[in-house]
Amino acid sequence: MSSALLERVATGARWRSWLYRGLGAAAAVGLLALLGVLIPLDWVTTLSSVFMYIMLAEGWNILGGYAGYLNFGMVTFFGVGAYTAGVLCTQYNVHPLLTIPLAGSVATVVALLVGVPALRLRGVYFAILTLIISFLTQVLVTNLGITGGASGIYMPALPFDAFTNEQIFYYAFLFLMVLTVLLAFLIEHARFGYALVAIREDEDPAEILGVRTTWLKTQALLLGACIAGIAGAIYAFHTSYIEPQGTFSLDISIDVVLMSLVGGLGTWQGPVIGVPLMLVTAQVLRILAGELPFLGTALPPEFDRVVFGVILILVALLAPSGVMGLVRRVRGRRLTV
Amino acid sequence: MMRHAADVPAGSGRPSPNGLVADTSAGLSMRGVTAGYYSHDLVLNNVSLLARPGKVTVLLGPNGSGKSTALRILYGLLRPRSGQVLLDGREITAVPPHRRLALGMALLPQGRSVFPELTVQENLEIGGWLLMRDRRRLSAALEAIYARYPLLKEWRQKQAGSLSGGQQRLVEIGRMMMASPRVILIDEPSVGLAPVIVDQVYEEIARLKEEQRTILLVDQNVRAAVALADYVYTLEYGRNNLEGERGAFEDRLEALIKSWLRF
Amino acid sequence: MLTTISLSLLVQALINGLLLGLVYTLISLGLSLTLGIMGVVNVAHSTLIMLGSYLALELLQRLGLDPIISAVVAVPVFFLIGVLLERLLISRVARTSQTTGLLVLFGVLVVIEGAAILRWTTDTQVLTVSYTNASLTLDGIAIAVPRLIAAVIALALVVLLDTFLRSTLYGKAIRAMAQNRDAARISGIDTDRLSLLVFGLATATAGIGGVVLAMIFPFDPQDHYRWLAWAFLVVVIGGLGSIRNTLLAGLLIGLIETVSSILFPFQYVYFIVYLLLVVALLVRGQGLAGSQSRAL
C-alpha cells in the first residue's frame, strides 16, 4: 500500500473514532437529560451535586492536574462565588440569573489578586499558601457586615414547587458541567494544555524554551476560579442558605483534590470518573455501615471523612495516576500484544 | 599490553587483566553490570571492572560514558539492573552505602560534600560515626587525622562551609580517612579546584597508594590519573572499551584524549 | 494613675506574650524539624497537636492525671505514633515527590480529624485542674499559673532539643543528614533509621505541645488549623536549621498575638496571623526549600 493511501485510511479511521466518541458523549448527555424527568427527587439532588463537583474538579484540574500546582484552597473561589450571588441578590436586588456571571467574574478577579503573587511559589509552598488564603477569606467573610457575618445569608427561593426547583438546578448544573468537561477536553488537546503539562514535567526548561509559564499558570488558575465561582453561585441558590463555616469548608477543597486524584490528575476524564466514584463510595459505605450492628443507623458524616482520608492516602501512595492511570496501563498492554 | 574489550572472547565472563586468570577473590570488582536511571536507556551495558588490592586502578572515558554511574554502583548508591559487585570475592551488590565503611570501603565524592554548617571537627566526627559507641577510639582516630593533616587541627573550630574549595577538599579527605578504609573510590578529585590544590590532592592520592590501599580513581584529568595508575580501564557509551597496564596507555594518551573531544 | 495602669497592662501583655511565645515555639519545633531535616511539609502536624490535647483530657478524666504528668506520658506515646507514620507513609513518598507527600499527609489530617470527631464529638473541651484559675500577682501584674507552667515545660523542651542537636553525636548526625543526605550515608549513617528518630521526635514535641496548649486554651477537633497556621508562621519567619531562630520567631508571634488582642477584637488576631503568614510565605517561602537539594 502506498504511504498516501495508508495515511488516508489512518485519517479516516481517526475521523471515525472521533465521530463514535462524539456520538457516545452526546448519547450520555442525552441520557442524563432524560433522567432529570424520570428519577425520584432525592436522586435528582444527588446527581446535581455530582455535576457540581465535576465542575469544580475540572476547574481545579486545569492548574492542579495539567500544570501540577496543587491548589488546596479551591473553596476560596467557590465561596466567593456563592457570597457574590448572595450579597448582590439580597442587598442590591440584582436579578439571580445576572448574579451568576457576576459571581464568576468576581471569583476570577480574586484569583487574579491571589494568583499573581502566589504563583511565584512552587510545589508545596503554593499549596500551603492557597490553603491559608482560604482560611483568610473565611475569617474575612465571618467578620464583615455585608456578608451577614457568622449568621450567613438566606437566599431568595425560586417561585416553583420543590420538584421543579430541583429539576431546574439539575439542568443548570448538567448544562454547565457539560460545558466544563468540553472546555477541559479542548484544553487537553490544545497548545495551552501541552504547555501546562510541560510546566508540570519540568518548569525551568519549559520557561527557557519560551513557554510563558507565569501567564499560563495564571490563566489556568483564573479559568478554574471562574468555573468555581459560577458553581458557587448556583450552589448558593440551590442550598438557599449560606454561612462561612460550610461554604468555605476545607472539606470542599480536599474533596475536589481527592476526586480529581482518584479519577486521574491531568486528564479530562479524571473528574468525570472520580467524582461519581467517590460520592457513590460514600453512599454505599453509609448503607453498609448502617447494616452493621455496632455503628447503628445514625452514622455521623465524619465517618465519610475518615474513609475519604484513607482513600486519599492509599491512592496517593499506590495509584497516583488514579483510575485513568490504570485504564491507560491496560490499554497500553493491549496495544503491545 | 593493552587490549580491546572486543578482544575478550564473548562468554568468557569476567575480563582477565594481563591475559592471566584473574584472582577475583581479592579486590573490588564489578561483573557484567547493566544499569540506567530510566527504563528506555542504559548508562552501563554489561560493564566489568576489577580494582586489584593495593593498586591504583583508573577509570577513564568521555563525558557521559558512565564512569560516575559505575562508581555509584560500586558504592551501593545505585542498584544495578543486573550484574554483581564483589569485595574480596564476597557479593556486596545490595549492601547499602552506610554499611560499606564497615567493610573497609570509602567514597570520596565529586564536588563539595562537606556538611557546611558543622565545624571541621564535627565533620570529622561524622566520618567516625562507626566508632560512636567507643568515645576513646573516636578521639584516637581524631588525633590520628590531626597528626596526618595538621591543617585540619588549625581549622577545627571553623564552620566547614566557610572554608575555601581546596580546604573543604582536605576536610572531605580527612573525614573519609577517619575510618581508615582499605578500598577507596575517588570521583573526579580535581573538579573545580585551583591548580596548586589539584597537585596536593594527587600527592595525597599517591600517599594513599604508598600505604598499599586499593584505589579506584575516576577522572577527567587523564594525564594526572594515568601517572598514578597501575591499571587503566576506559568506558565508551557505557561499555568496556580499552583496558591495560599504565605503560600501554602512556604513549597513546594524546590520541585517546583527542578521540574523546569529538563527543 | 492612668499611665501606671496602662504601663502595667503593657508589661503584663509583654510577659503573657513571651510565655505564649514559648508555647508557640514548642508547637512549631516538629514542623521545623521535619521540614528542615527531611524536607517533609507535615500538614498533619496540627492534628497531632490536637491529639495531644485529647490525651491530656482522657488521662485527666480517666486517671485524674495532672497535665504536667500527661506531658511526660505524651513523649513515648507520640514518639511511637511518629515512628509508625514515618515507617508506614512518609518513608515511602518523602523522597520521591514532595507533593505526593503533601497529599498523603492531607489524608492523614482528614483521617485524624474525622476520627477525633467520631470519638470526642465537636464539643469544645476545657482542662480543669486545681490551678486552672490561679494566678501570681506581683506589683499589679497578674500571671496565670497554667501559662507559666506551660511556658516552663516548653522552654525546657526547647533547651533540651537544642542541646541534643548541638552537642550529641546523634544530634550532629541529624544536622549532617539535613545538610547533605548522601554524604551522611557514605559516612556510615543509616539515614533511614535517623529519619525515624527525627519524625518520632517531631511528633513527640507536637504531642507535648498539644498537652501544654490544652492547659491554657479550650480545644475541639477542628480548631487545630489555627495552630497549623501559627506553627507555619513561626517556621517561615524563623527559618530552618536553628532552634534558636525558631525560638525568637515564636516569641515574636506570641507578642504579636497578645498586643493585637489588646488593640483589636479577638477574631482579628486570626486575620492578622493568616495575613502575616501569606506575606511571609510570599517573601521567603521558596527560600525555605532547604538543603535537601544538596546531594552527591
Short mmCIF file of C-alpha atoms in Angstrom, two decimals, chain C:
data_model
loop_
_atom_site.label_atom_id
_atom_site.label_comp_id
_atom_site.label_asym_id
_atom_site.label_seq_id
_atom_site.Cartn_x
_atom_site.Cartn_y
_atom_site.Cartn_z
CA MET C 1 -2.83 56.91 87.51
CA LEU C 2 -3.96 56.12 84.02
CA THR C 3 -0.40 55.82 82.80
CA THR C 4 0.57 53.39 85.57
CA ILE C 5 -2.41 51.21 84.75
CA SER C 6 -1.67 51.13 81.06
CA LEU C 7 2.00 50.63 81.80
CA SER C 8 1.30 47.62 83.97
CA LEU C 9 -1.15 46.42 81.33
CA LEU C 10 1.60 46.69 78.78
CA VAL C 11 4.09 44.84 80.96
CA GLN C 12 1.52 42.15 81.58
CA ALA C 13 0.86 41.86 77.88
CA LEU C 14 4.58 41.56 77.21
CA ILE C 15 5.01 38.84 79.82
CA ASN C 16 1.95 36.99 78.55
CA GLY C 17 3.21 37.32 75.03
CA LEU C 18 6.59 35.86 75.90
CA LEU C 19 5.01 32.97 77.81
CA LEU C 20 2.71 32.24 74.88
CA GLY C 21 5.65 32.61 72.54
CA LEU C 22 7.47 29.79 74.30
CA VAL C 23 4.44 27.57 73.79
CA TYR C 24 4.25 28.59 70.14
CA THR C 25 7.90 27.71 69.75
CA LEU C 26 7.19 24.27 71.16
CA ILE C 27 4.32 23.58 68.74
CA SER C 28 6.47 24.74 65.83
CA LEU C 29 9.53 22.64 66.59
CA GLY C 30 8.17 19.48 64.99
CA LEU C 31 7.17 21.24 61.81
CA SER C 32 10.59 22.85 61.60
CA LEU C 33 12.40 19.54 62.20
CA THR C 34 10.51 17.54 59.58
CA LEU C 35 10.77 20.32 57.01
CA GLY C 36 14.37 21.27 57.71
CA ILE C 37 15.82 17.80 58.08
CA MET C 38 13.62 15.60 55.94
CA GLY C 39 12.10 18.11 53.54
CA VAL C 40 8.61 16.95 54.51
CA VAL C 41 5.85 19.54 54.88
CA ASN C 42 3.76 17.94 57.57
CA VAL C 43 0.30 19.48 57.23
CA ALA C 44 -1.00 16.84 59.65
CA HIS C 45 1.21 18.36 62.36
CA SER C 46 -1.64 20.28 63.96
CA THR C 47 -3.88 17.21 64.16
CA LEU C 48 -1.12 15.56 66.18
CA ILE C 49 -1.13 18.60 68.45
CA MET C 50 -4.89 18.21 68.79
CA LEU C 51 -4.45 14.53 69.71
CA GLY C 52 -2.03 15.65 72.43
CA SER C 53 -4.75 17.85 73.92
CA TYR C 54 -7.18 14.92 73.95
CA LEU C 55 -4.55 12.67 75.51
CA ALA C 56 -4.36 15.15 78.38
CA LEU C 57 -8.14 15.23 78.60
CA GLU C 58 -8.52 11.44 78.67
CA LEU C 59 -5.75 11.00 81.21
CA LEU C 60 -7.29 13.66 83.43
CA GLN C 61 -10.84 12.31 83.18
CA ARG C 62 -10.00 8.63 83.47
CA LEU C 63 -6.98 8.54 85.74
CA GLY C 64 -7.03 12.01 87.25
CA LEU C 65 -3.55 12.67 85.90
CA ASP C 66 -2.32 16.22 86.04
CA PRO C 67 -1.46 17.59 82.58
CA ILE C 68 2.12 18.09 83.76
CA ILE C 69 2.39 14.31 84.06
CA SER C 70 0.50 13.86 80.80
CA ALA C 71 3.20 15.92 79.10
CA VAL C 72 5.69 13.24 80.16
CA VAL C 73 3.38 10.41 79.14
CA ALA C 74 2.95 12.06 75.74
CA VAL C 75 6.63 11.59 74.89
CA PRO C 76 6.70 7.81 74.35
CA VAL C 77 3.14 7.69 73.02
CA PHE C 78 3.69 10.31 70.35
CA PHE C 79 7.21 9.19 69.57
CA LEU C 80 5.72 5.84 68.66
CA ILE C 81 2.95 7.43 66.58
CA GLY C 82 5.62 9.40 64.72
CA VAL C 83 7.77 6.34 64.10
CA LEU C 84 4.76 4.47 62.74
CA LEU C 85 3.77 7.37 60.48
CA GLU C 86 7.30 7.59 59.13
CA ARG C 87 7.67 3.89 58.55
CA LEU C 88 4.26 3.33 57.00
CA LEU C 89 3.78 6.50 54.97
CA ILE C 90 6.49 9.14 54.93
CA SER C 91 9.41 6.87 54.06
CA ARG C 92 7.53 5.64 51.01
CA VAL C 93 6.88 9.04 49.48
CA ALA C 94 9.06 11.70 51.01
CA ARG C 95 11.97 11.14 48.72
CA THR C 96 10.06 10.51 45.52
CA SER C 97 7.95 13.64 45.49
CA GLN C 98 7.19 16.39 47.95
CA THR C 99 3.72 16.90 46.51
CA THR C 100 2.82 13.22 46.85
CA GLY C 101 3.96 13.51 50.45
CA LEU C 102 1.69 16.51 50.85
CA LEU C 103 -1.31 14.59 49.50
CA VAL C 104 -0.63 11.69 51.85
CA LEU C 105 -0.28 13.99 54.84
CA PHE C 106 -3.52 15.78 53.93
CA GLY C 107 -5.06 12.31 54.02
CA VAL C 108 -3.59 11.77 57.49
CA LEU C 109 -5.03 15.13 58.57
CA VAL C 110 -8.50 14.19 57.31
CA VAL C 111 -8.38 10.77 58.99
CA ILE C 112 -7.21 12.05 62.37
CA GLU C 113 -9.67 14.92 62.39
CA GLY C 114 -12.59 12.70 61.37
CA ALA C 115 -11.66 10.04 63.89
CA ALA C 116 -11.33 12.64 66.63
CA ILE C 117 -14.83 13.94 65.88
CA LEU C 118 -16.20 10.39 65.94
CA ARG C 119 -14.54 9.76 69.27
CA TRP C 120 -14.93 13.10 71.05
CA THR C 121 -17.62 14.98 69.01
CA THR C 122 -17.14 18.61 68.00
CA ASP C 123 -17.84 19.89 71.53
CA THR C 124 -15.34 22.33 72.93
CA GLN C 125 -13.36 20.90 75.84
CA VAL C 126 -11.53 22.55 78.71
CA LEU C 127 -8.98 21.00 81.03
CA THR C 128 -9.88 21.97 84.57
CA VAL C 129 -7.34 21.32 87.31
CA SER C 130 -6.75 22.83 90.73
CA TYR C 131 -4.58 25.65 89.41
CA THR C 132 -6.60 26.45 86.29
CA ASN C 133 -7.73 29.81 87.59
CA ALA C 134 -4.77 30.52 89.86
CA SER C 135 -2.52 33.44 89.14
CA LEU C 136 0.56 35.01 90.59
CA THR C 137 0.29 38.72 91.26
CA LEU C 138 3.30 40.91 91.51
CA ASP C 139 3.10 44.70 91.52
CA GLY C 140 -0.34 44.58 89.96
CA ILE C 141 0.87 42.29 87.21
CA ALA C 142 -1.06 39.02 87.16
CA ILE C 143 0.37 35.94 85.52
CA ALA C 144 -1.87 32.92 85.05
CA VAL C 145 -0.29 29.85 86.64
CA PRO C 146 -1.23 27.45 83.78
CA ARG C 147 0.50 29.75 81.30
CA LEU C 148 3.57 29.85 83.47
CA ILE C 149 3.70 26.05 83.75
CA ALA C 150 3.07 25.65 80.04
CA ALA C 151 5.86 28.08 79.26
CA VAL C 152 8.29 26.35 81.61
CA ILE C 153 7.60 22.96 80.02
CA ALA C 154 8.01 24.49 76.56
CA LEU C 155 11.26 26.21 77.50
CA ALA C 156 12.65 23.00 79.00
CA LEU C 157 11.92 21.14 75.76
CA VAL C 158 13.36 23.84 73.54
CA VAL C 159 16.61 23.83 75.56
CA LEU C 160 16.72 20.03 75.65
CA LEU C 161 16.24 19.65 71.92
CA ASP C 162 18.71 22.39 71.13
CA THR C 163 21.33 20.76 73.34
CA PHE C 164 20.62 17.38 71.78
CA LEU C 165 21.09 18.68 68.26
CA ARG C 166 24.17 20.72 69.08
CA SER C 167 26.15 18.55 71.42
CA THR C 168 25.42 14.89 70.95
CA LEU C 169 26.86 12.81 68.15
CA TYR C 170 23.31 11.78 67.18
CA GLY C 171 22.34 15.43 67.01
CA LYS C 172 25.32 16.19 64.82
CA ALA C 173 24.43 13.27 62.57
CA ILE C 174 20.90 14.61 62.24
CA ARG C 175 22.23 18.02 61.27
CA ALA C 176 24.68 16.38 58.87
CA MET C 177 21.81 14.46 57.26
CA ALA C 178 19.88 17.72 56.85
CA GLN C 179 22.85 19.34 55.13
CA ASN C 180 23.77 16.54 52.75
CA ARG C 181 21.90 13.29 52.93
CA ASP C 182 24.11 11.30 50.57
CA ALA C 183 27.32 12.49 52.22
CA ALA C 184 25.87 11.34 55.54
CA ARG C 185 25.11 7.93 54.06
CA ILE C 186 28.62 7.41 52.76
CA SER C 187 29.94 8.40 56.18
CA GLY C 188 28.19 5.38 57.63
CA ILE C 189 24.97 6.99 58.85
CA ASP C 190 21.81 4.99 58.36
CA THR C 191 19.69 7.92 57.21
CA ASP C 192 16.50 5.85 57.05
CA ARG C 193 16.73 4.99 60.73
CA LEU C 194 17.72 8.52 61.61
CA SER C 195 14.61 9.77 59.78
CA LEU C 196 12.52 7.55 62.06
CA LEU C 197 14.16 9.20 65.05
CA VAL C 198 13.58 12.69 63.65
CA PHE C 199 9.93 12.07 62.85
CA GLY C 200 9.44 10.43 66.24
CA LEU C 201 10.96 13.43 68.00
CA ALA C 202 8.95 15.88 65.90
CA THR C 203 5.72 14.06 66.69
CA ALA C 204 6.62 13.89 70.38
CA THR C 205 7.03 17.67 70.51
CA ALA C 206 3.65 18.02 68.78
CA GLY C 207 2.07 15.76 71.42
CA ILE C 208 3.58 17.66 74.32
CA GLY C 209 2.61 20.88 72.56
CA GLY C 210 -0.99 19.68 72.50
CA VAL C 211 -0.94 18.84 76.22
CA VAL C 212 0.52 22.24 77.02
CA LEU C 213 -1.95 24.12 74.79
CA ALA C 214 -4.82 22.32 76.49
CA MET C 215 -3.67 23.81 79.80
CA ILE C 216 -4.29 27.33 78.52
CA PHE C 217 -6.85 27.16 75.71
CA PRO C 218 -10.15 25.36 75.15
CA PHE C 219 -9.97 22.94 72.24
CA ASP C 220 -12.08 20.90 69.82
CA PRO C 221 -11.21 18.53 66.96
CA GLN C 222 -11.46 21.24 64.32
CA ASP C 223 -9.74 24.36 65.60
CA HIS C 224 -6.28 22.87 65.06
CA TYR C 225 -5.93 24.70 61.73
CA ARG C 226 -5.23 27.74 63.81
CA TRP C 227 -2.16 26.03 65.28
CA LEU C 228 -1.09 24.85 61.86
CA ALA C 229 -1.06 28.46 60.69
CA TRP C 230 0.68 29.69 63.86
CA ALA C 231 3.35 27.00 63.60
CA PHE C 232 3.91 27.65 59.91
CA LEU C 233 4.27 31.34 60.62
CA VAL C 234 6.91 30.64 63.27
CA VAL C 235 8.77 28.29 60.93
CA VAL C 236 8.65 30.63 57.94
CA ILE C 237 9.82 33.61 59.98
CA GLY C 238 12.41 31.69 61.98
CA GLY C 239 13.76 29.76 59.03
CA LEU C 240 15.11 26.24 59.16
CA GLY C 241 18.18 24.87 60.74
CA SER C 242 18.35 26.74 64.02
CA ILE C 243 16.20 26.15 67.07
CA ARG C 244 17.32 29.48 68.46
CA ASN C 245 15.84 31.32 65.50
CA THR C 246 12.65 29.30 65.87
CA LEU C 247 12.54 30.45 69.49
CA LEU C 248 12.95 34.08 68.51
CA ALA C 249 10.21 33.76 65.90
CA GLY C 250 7.93 32.01 68.41
CA LEU C 251 8.40 34.77 70.97
CA LEU C 252 7.68 37.36 68.29
CA ILE C 253 4.42 35.66 67.30
CA GLY C 254 3.42 35.42 70.97
CA LEU C 255 3.99 39.14 71.39
CA ILE C 256 2.14 40.00 68.18
CA GLU C 257 -0.82 37.95 69.35
CA THR C 258 -1.11 39.49 72.81
CA VAL C 259 -0.52 43.03 71.65
CA SER C 260 -3.01 42.78 68.80
CA SER C 261 -5.62 41.18 71.06
CA ILE C 262 -5.40 44.29 73.26
CA LEU C 263 -5.83 46.57 70.28
CA PHE C 264 -8.45 44.65 68.30
CA PRO C 265 -11.31 42.22 68.97
CA PHE C 266 -10.00 38.67 69.24
CA GLN C 267 -11.19 37.34 65.90
CA TYR C 268 -8.92 39.88 64.21
CA VAL C 269 -5.95 38.01 65.64
CA TYR C 270 -6.73 35.14 63.26
CA PHE C 271 -6.95 37.57 60.40
CA ILE C 272 -3.62 39.16 61.34
CA VAL C 273 -1.83 35.82 61.69
CA TYR C 274 -3.19 34.44 58.42
CA LEU C 275 -2.28 37.64 56.64
CA LEU C 276 1.20 37.65 58.14
CA LEU C 277 1.62 34.06 57.03
CA VAL C 278 0.55 34.84 53.49
CA VAL C 279 3.03 37.70 53.36
CA ALA C 280 5.80 35.67 54.98
CA LEU C 281 5.28 32.78 52.56
CA LEU C 282 5.35 35.13 49.60
CA VAL C 283 8.50 36.81 50.83
CA ARG C 284 10.51 33.77 51.77
CA GLY C 285 8.52 30.64 51.09
CA GLN C 286 10.79 29.38 48.34
CA GLY C 287 13.89 30.26 50.32
CA LEU C 288 12.80 27.65 52.82
CA ALA C 289 13.29 24.86 50.33
CA GLY C 290 16.24 23.93 52.49
CA SER C 291 19.30 21.92 51.78
CA GLN C 292 17.53 18.78 50.66
CA SER C 293 18.55 19.52 47.10
CA ARG C 294 22.18 19.04 48.01
CA ALA C 295 23.21 15.53 47.12
CA LEU C 296 26.11 13.72 45.56
#
